[in-house]
Amino acid sequence: MGRPKQFDPDVAVERAMGVFWRKGYAATTPQDLVDEIGIGKGSLYNAFGSKHALFELALARYRDSQAEWLEALLDHPGSAKDRLRGALEALVELDLGDPDRRGCMAVNTAAESALADAETADTVRKMFARTESAFRATVEEGQRAGEIDGDRDAAALAAWLLATVIGMRVLAKTAKDATRLRRIVDAAMGSL
Amino acid sequence: MGRPKQFDPDVAVERAMGVFWRKGYAATTPQDLVDEIGIGKGSLYNAFGSKHALFELALARYRDSQAEWLEALLDHPGSAKDRLRGALEALVELDLGDPDRRGCMAVNTAAESALADAETADTVRKMFARTESAFRATVEEGQRAGEIDGDRDAAALAAWLLATVIGMRVLAKTAKDATRLRRIVDAAMGSL
DNA sequence: CAGATTTTTGAACTACAGGTACAAAATTAG
DNA sequence: CTAATTTTGTACCTGTAGTTCAAAAATCTG
């Protein structure tokens, strides 16, 4: 079976994710990656093929972990409104607690590359759609429970929550204090 | 007084803005810039000093034109709510009408660079603050006119409008159809 | 027109991005 | 042990990023 890998590819992807997340795709060099992962260039290219292929893996990993994190939050016990508020607040704290202010990797990728690469664009689109679905399900639960006005368009509310979250995560990257972000959560929840 | 410039620096900055906007900072090369501007590399560096200095000029130009555009929209006659809706709708149409799907250059810059460069971060921060102020003034007019509930926190509503707009502009970069964006406008305005 | 001043042009230069080639080393199947 | 397979580190290569420079060209001064 040949010589086994001396590094864990999963760990490597995770570290690569960290670098791409912090610096963006274009500004990340192969040198950055090997420095962070702690393997040689030969191993890197043998294992992953190209910078872009590794980026795709890193982005997919980000998508999965982020989506699961958010879905778990929305799946908590409690009222739908409380769960939505809890999720938004957790996101704010997550972003503000990051010393590197990396924001959301999917948002960053959308802003940096847009439609430059079809596969990347698709991954980002799917991630947004998945977040929107999770919001929509929670909004509909709230409507069934009578907490949220049933006359309002659940799809529209979910899309708007998605936009709010994306906006907050961009703002978190340059925010100097937390008050604006906390205000946004309050205003959004007050509008539900 | 020496040989006069054979190109208009203002036009050059405007064209540079277009390239940076479309490709992002890191992915834009000096070659891209000279190709687009139509001058030699020597002239470029003689006139602007560095890629980064030119980017700052381009970003400042974007900030001014964008802010004036939005402020003019919000300054139209009509009710405050109508003006807010009109501004959001105009932004959506602007973004969807761009074949390159460049979104908002300030948002893209925030996502790509964050705090990497202090001056850039500051320009972006100020642009966000200016947009927020314009929203806030309009919201307060609406409150004085009785269109918007005076008990709600105008600062919070303005911040939340800002986040909504930023989110929409990110979504516009990957959106395949316009319905989601139009829904967001409806949901946001329905919540005011 | 000579000279001063400023810009243009195009070539040149350094460093590094991104990736390939290869031989030595490690591992396992038989 | 040997053969086969895979990894690894190093060296290497091509192209270009980002910038600088020398010399030519254009304008103004007197």
Short mmCIF file of C-alpha atoms (C1' of nucleotides) in Angstrom, two decimals, chain C residues 13 20 24 26:
data_model
loop_
_atom_site.label_atom_id
_atom_site.label_comp_id
_atom_site.label_asym_id
_atom_site.label_seq_id
_atom_site.Cartn_x
_atom_site.Cartn_y
_atom_site.Cartn_z
"C1'" DC C 13 15.28 44.14 -12.29
"C1'" DT C 20 6.77 20.34 -11.51
"C1'" DA C 24 15.68 9.22 -1.58
"C1'" DA C 26 9.22 4.78 4.24
#
